[in-house]
CSV table of C-alpha atoms and ligand atoms in Angstrom, one decimal:
chain,number,residue,atom,x,y,z
A,1,MET,CA,98.2,104.9,82.0
A,2,ASP,CA,97.7,102.8,78.8
A,3,GLY,CA,95.9,99.5,79.4
A,4,LEU,CA,95.5,99.9,83.1
A,5,ALA,CA,91.8,99.4,83.0
A,6,GLU,CA,92.2,96.1,81.0
A,7,ARG,CA,94.9,94.9,83.3
A,8,LEU,CA,92.8,95.7,86.4
A,9,THR,CA,89.9,93.8,84.9
A,10,ALA,CA,92.2,90.8,84.3
A,11,VAL,CA,93.6,90.9,87.8
A,12,ARG,CA,90.1,91.1,89.3
A,13,ALA,CA,89.1,88.1,87.2
A,14,ARG,CA,92.1,86.2,88.5
A,15,ILE,CA,91.2,87.0,92.1
A,16,GLU,CA,87.6,85.9,91.5
A,17,ARG,CA,88.5,82.6,89.8
A,18,ALA,CA,90.9,81.8,92.6
A,19,SER,CA,88.4,82.7,95.3
A,20,GLU,CA,85.8,80.5,93.6
A,21,ARG,CA,88.2,77.6,93.5
A,22,ALA,CA,89.0,78.1,97.2
A,23,ARG,CA,85.3,78.6,98.0
A,24,ARG,CA,86.1,82.1,99.4
A,25,ASP,CA,84.4,85.4,99.2
A,26,PRO,CA,86.4,87.6,96.8
A,27,ALA,CA,85.2,90.7,98.8
A,28,ARG,CA,87.4,89.5,101.7
A,29,ILE,CA,90.5,89.8,99.5
A,30,LEU,CA,92.0,93.3,99.3
A,31,LEU,CA,93.7,94.2,96.1
A,32,LEU,CA,96.7,96.4,97.1
A,33,ALA,CA,98.0,98.3,94.1
A,34,VAL,CA,101.8,98.4,94.4
A,35,THR,CA,103.0,101.7,92.9
A,36,LYS,CA,106.7,101.8,93.8
A,37,ILE,CA,108.9,103.3,91.2
A,38,PHE,CA,105.9,104.6,89.3
A,39,PRO,CA,105.0,108.3,89.4
A,40,ALA,CA,102.1,109.7,91.4
A,41,GLU,CA,100.0,109.6,88.2
A,42,ALA,CA,99.9,105.8,88.5
A,43,ILE,CA,98.2,106.2,91.8
A,44,GLN,CA,95.8,108.9,90.4
A,45,ASP,CA,94.9,106.7,87.4
A,46,ALA,CA,94.3,103.6,89.6
A,47,TYR,CA,92.2,105.7,92.0
A,48,ALA,CA,90.1,106.9,89.0
A,49,LEU,CA,89.4,103.2,88.2
A,50,GLY,CA,88.2,102.6,91.7
A,51,LEU,CA,91.3,101.4,93.6
A,52,ARG,CA,91.7,102.8,97.1
A,53,GLU,CA,94.5,100.9,98.7
A,54,PHE,CA,98.1,101.5,97.6
A,55,GLY,CA,101.4,99.9,98.5
A,56,GLU,CA,104.7,101.7,98.5
A,57,ASN,CA,108.2,100.4,99.4
A,58,TYR,CA,110.2,103.5,100.3
A,59,VAL,CA,109.4,106.3,102.7
A,60,GLN,CA,111.5,108.8,100.8
A,61,GLU,CA,110.0,107.9,97.4
A,62,PHE,CA,106.5,108.2,98.7
A,63,GLU,CA,107.2,111.5,100.5
A,64,GLY,CA,107.8,112.9,97.0
A,65,LYS,CA,104.5,111.6,95.6
A,66,ALA,CA,102.4,112.3,98.7
A,67,PRO,CA,101.5,116.0,97.9
A,68,ALA,CA,100.0,114.8,94.6
A,69,VAL,CA,97.8,112.1,96.1
A,70,SER,CA,96.9,113.4,99.6
A,71,GLY,CA,93.6,114.8,98.3
A,72,LEU,CA,92.3,111.5,97.1
A,73,ALA,CA,89.4,110.9,99.5
A,74,GLY,CA,89.3,107.5,101.0
A,75,ALA,CA,92.7,106.4,99.6
A,76,ARG,CA,94.9,104.5,102.1
A,77,PHE,CA,98.6,104.0,101.8
A,78,HIS,CA,100.5,100.9,103.0
A,79,LEU,CA,104.2,100.7,103.6
A,80,ILE,CA,105.3,97.3,102.4
A,81,GLY,CA,109.1,97.8,102.2
A,82,HIS,CA,111.5,97.4,105.1
A,83,LEU,CA,111.4,100.3,107.6
A,84,GLN,CA,114.3,101.6,109.6
A,85,SER,CA,113.5,102.9,113.1
A,86,ASN,CA,115.0,106.3,112.3
A,87,LYS,CA,112.3,106.7,109.6
A,88,ALA,CA,109.4,105.6,111.7
A,89,ALA,CA,108.1,109.0,112.6
A,90,LYS,CA,108.0,110.0,108.9
A,91,ALA,CA,106.4,106.8,107.9
A,92,ALA,CA,103.7,107.2,110.6
A,93,GLU,CA,103.0,110.6,109.1
A,94,LEU,CA,102.7,109.4,105.5
A,95,PHE,CA,101.1,106.0,105.8
A,96,GLN,CA,97.9,104.6,107.3
A,97,VAL,CA,99.2,101.0,107.4
A,98,VAL,CA,102.7,99.7,108.0
A,99,GLN,CA,102.9,96.0,106.9
A,100,THR,CA,106.5,95.5,107.8
A,101,VAL,CA,106.9,95.8,111.5
A,102,ASP,CA,109.7,93.3,112.4
A,103,SER,CA,111.1,94.5,115.7
A,104,ALA,CA,109.8,95.7,119.1
A,105,LYS,CA,112.0,98.8,118.7
A,106,LEU,CA,110.3,99.7,115.4
A,107,ALA,CA,106.9,99.2,117.0
A,108,ARG,CA,107.8,101.5,119.9
A,109,ARG,CA,109.1,104.2,117.5
A,110,LEU,CA,105.9,104.0,115.4
A,111,ASN,CA,103.8,104.3,118.6
A,112,GLU,CA,105.8,107.3,119.8
A,113,ALA,CA,104.9,109.1,116.6
A,114,GLY,CA,101.5,109.5,118.2
A,115,ARG,CA,99.2,108.7,115.2
A,116,ALA,CA,96.8,105.8,115.0
A,117,LEU,CA,98.3,103.1,112.6
A,118,ASP,CA,97.2,99.7,111.4
A,119,VAL,CA,100.2,97.4,111.5
A,120,MET,CA,101.1,94.0,110.3
A,121,LEU,CA,104.1,91.9,111.3
A,122,GLU,CA,106.5,90.9,108.5
A,123,VAL,CA,107.6,87.4,109.0
A,124,LYS,CA,110.7,85.9,107.5
A,125,LEU,CA,109.9,82.2,106.7
A,126,SER,CA,112.9,81.3,104.5
A,127,GLU,CA,116.6,81.5,105.1
A,128,GLU,CA,117.1,83.6,102.0
A,129,GLU,CA,119.9,86.0,102.6
A,130,SER,CA,118.8,89.6,102.6
A,131,LYS,CA,115.1,89.4,103.3
A,132,SER,CA,113.9,91.4,106.3
A,133,GLY,CA,111.2,90.2,108.7
A,134,ALA,CA,110.9,88.7,112.1
A,135,ASP,CA,111.8,85.0,112.7
A,136,PRO,CA,108.7,83.0,113.4
A,137,GLY,CA,110.0,82.2,116.8
A,138,GLY,CA,110.1,85.9,117.7
A,139,VAL,CA,106.5,86.5,116.7
A,140,PRO,CA,104.9,85.9,120.1
A,141,ALA,CA,107.2,88.5,121.8
A,142,LEU,CA,106.6,90.9,118.9
A,143,ILE,CA,102.8,90.5,119.2
A,144,GLU,CA,103.1,91.4,122.9
A,145,ALA,CA,105.3,94.4,122.1
A,146,VAL,CA,102.8,95.7,119.5
A,147,ARG,CA,99.8,95.1,121.7
A,148,ALA,CA,101.5,97.3,124.4
A,149,CYS,CA,101.5,100.2,122.0
A,150,PRO,CA,98.2,102.2,122.3
A,151,ASN,CA,98.5,103.8,118.9
A,152,LEU,CA,99.1,100.6,116.9
A,153,ARG,CA,96.3,98.2,115.9
A,154,LEU,CA,97.7,94.8,115.0
A,155,ARG,CA,95.9,93.4,112.0
A,156,GLY,CA,97.8,90.4,110.9
A,157,LEU,CA,100.9,89.0,109.3
A,158,MET,CA,102.8,89.7,106.0
A,159,THR,CA,105.4,87.7,104.2
A,160,MET,CA,107.4,87.8,101.0
A,161,PRO,CA,108.8,84.4,100.0
A,162,PRO,CA,111.9,84.0,97.9
A,163,TRP,CA,111.2,85.0,94.3
A,164,SER,CA,110.3,82.2,92.0
A,165,GLU,CA,108.8,81.9,88.5
A,166,ASP,CA,106.9,78.9,89.7
A,167,PRO,CA,103.6,80.1,91.3
A,168,GLU,CA,103.4,76.9,93.3
A,169,ALA,CA,106.8,77.4,94.9
A,170,PRO,CA,105.7,79.7,97.7
A,171,ARG,CA,102.7,77.6,98.8
A,172,GLY,CA,104.4,76.1,101.8
A,173,PHE,CA,105.4,79.6,103.0
A,174,PHE,CA,101.9,80.9,102.6
A,175,ARG,CA,100.5,78.0,104.5
A,176,SER,CA,103.0,78.5,107.3
A,177,LEU,CA,102.0,82.1,107.6
A,178,ARG,CA,98.4,81.2,107.8
A,179,GLU,CA,99.1,78.7,110.5
A,180,LEU,CA,101.1,81.2,112.5
A,181,ALA,CA,98.3,83.8,112.2
A,182,GLU,CA,95.7,81.2,113.3
A,183,THR,CA,97.8,80.3,116.3
A,184,HIS,CA,97.8,83.9,117.4
A,185,GLY,CA,94.2,84.8,116.5
A,186,LEU,CA,95.2,87.3,113.8
A,187,ALA,CA,92.7,87.8,110.9
A,188,GLU,CA,94.7,89.4,108.1
A,189,LEU,CA,97.2,87.8,105.9
A,190,SER,CA,99.2,89.9,103.4
A,191,MET,CA,100.6,87.5,100.9
A,192,GLY,CA,100.7,86.9,97.2
A,193,MET,CA,101.9,89.1,94.3
A,194,SER,CA,101.5,89.3,90.6
A,195,ASN,CA,102.9,86.0,89.9
A,196,ASP,CA,101.5,83.9,92.7
A,197,LEU,CA,98.3,85.5,93.9
A,198,GLU,CA,96.2,82.5,93.1
A,199,THR,CA,98.3,80.3,95.3
A,200,ALA,CA,98.1,82.9,98.1
A,201,ILE,CA,94.3,83.1,97.9
A,202,GLU,CA,94.0,79.4,98.0
A,203,GLU,CA,96.1,79.5,101.2
A,204,GLY,CA,94.0,82.2,102.8
A,205,SER,CA,95.4,85.5,101.8
A,206,THR,CA,93.3,88.6,102.7
A,207,CYS,CA,95.6,91.0,100.9
A,208,VAL,CA,97.3,90.5,97.6
A,209,ARG,CA,100.0,93.0,96.7
A,210,VAL,CA,100.0,93.5,93.0
A,211,GLY,CA,102.4,95.7,91.0
A,212,THR,CA,103.6,94.3,87.7
A,213,ALA,CA,100.3,92.8,86.6
A,214,LEU,CA,98.6,96.2,87.0
A,215,PHE,CA,101.3,98.7,86.0
A,216,GLY,CA,103.7,96.7,83.9
A,217,LYS,CA,107.4,96.2,84.5
A,218,ARG,CA,109.3,98.6,86.8
A,219,ARG,CA,112.5,100.4,85.9
A,220,LYS,CA,114.6,98.8,88.5
A,221,GLN,CA,117.6,101.1,88.2
A,222,LEU,CA,115.6,104.0,89.3
A,223,ALA,CA,115.0,102.3,92.6
A,224,THR,CA,118.6,101.5,93.4
A,225,ASP,CA,119.8,105.0,92.4
A,226,GLU,CA,117.2,106.8,94.5
A,227,HIS,CA,117.6,104.7,97.7
A,228,ARG,CA,121.3,104.2,97.9
B,1,PLP,C1,107.2,95.1,94.6
B,1,PLP,C2,106.5,94.3,95.6
B,1,PLP,C3,105.2,93.7,95.4
B,1,PLP,C4,104.6,93.7,94.0
B,1,PLP,O1,105.3,92.8,93.2
B,1,PLP,P1,104.8,92.4,91.7
B,1,PLP,O2,105.5,91.1,91.4
B,1,PLP,O3,105.3,93.5,90.8
B,1,PLP,O4,103.3,92.3,91.8
B,1,PLP,C5,104.5,93.1,96.4
B,1,PLP,N1,105.1,93.2,97.7
B,1,PLP,C6,106.2,93.7,98.0
B,1,PLP,C7,106.7,93.7,99.4
B,1,PLP,C8,107.0,94.3,97.0
B,1,PLP,O5,108.2,94.9,97.3
């Protein structure tokens, strides 16, 4: 993929500068390469440049790419898109991490799949219409439900604030997520994307999910056609 090496260098430099400003260790911030809509070659190219953790949004889309990337030793795949309970078994088969657990029912279904999975709870911090995620008030019960599942290891919280061009706009949401995680003793915070990863790192992110800044613009139409 043309220019991926340069873009990766630039993203890593952004992570390092933000970490420095926040007096944090950049090694504690996972760069999750978001490859949705891009073909399996994007994952292979990023892997060749040293990336090992990949984010995908759709079970069905990743099922198509999985055969091409299943031999990449040490690669881990995170589901970062909304997951319906009826696709939980398939998701548990394809992914090592599910960042979007937002109901006790989904947690139970993932657990029943019988595979060890790292999970994060997706929290909805804004009233924005179609966003998935658990309400902050429901988080304590959800934590209890996940902890009752022997196959699930609860790592932390994830959120996706309303899109804004202003990288400062999500700061309050990031802070709320960190406070919620602290309250419950959860170490990992998946927050920050191409546009606002600096803000997220300043607010404590341990996983930035970066697509556009690494791979370029996505062809949005493809996504809607495929997942209708
Ligand atoms: C697409 C997506 C990303 C990456 O967004 P970019 O702005 O392209 O970096 C991160 N997280 C989630 C949940 C996404 O759906």
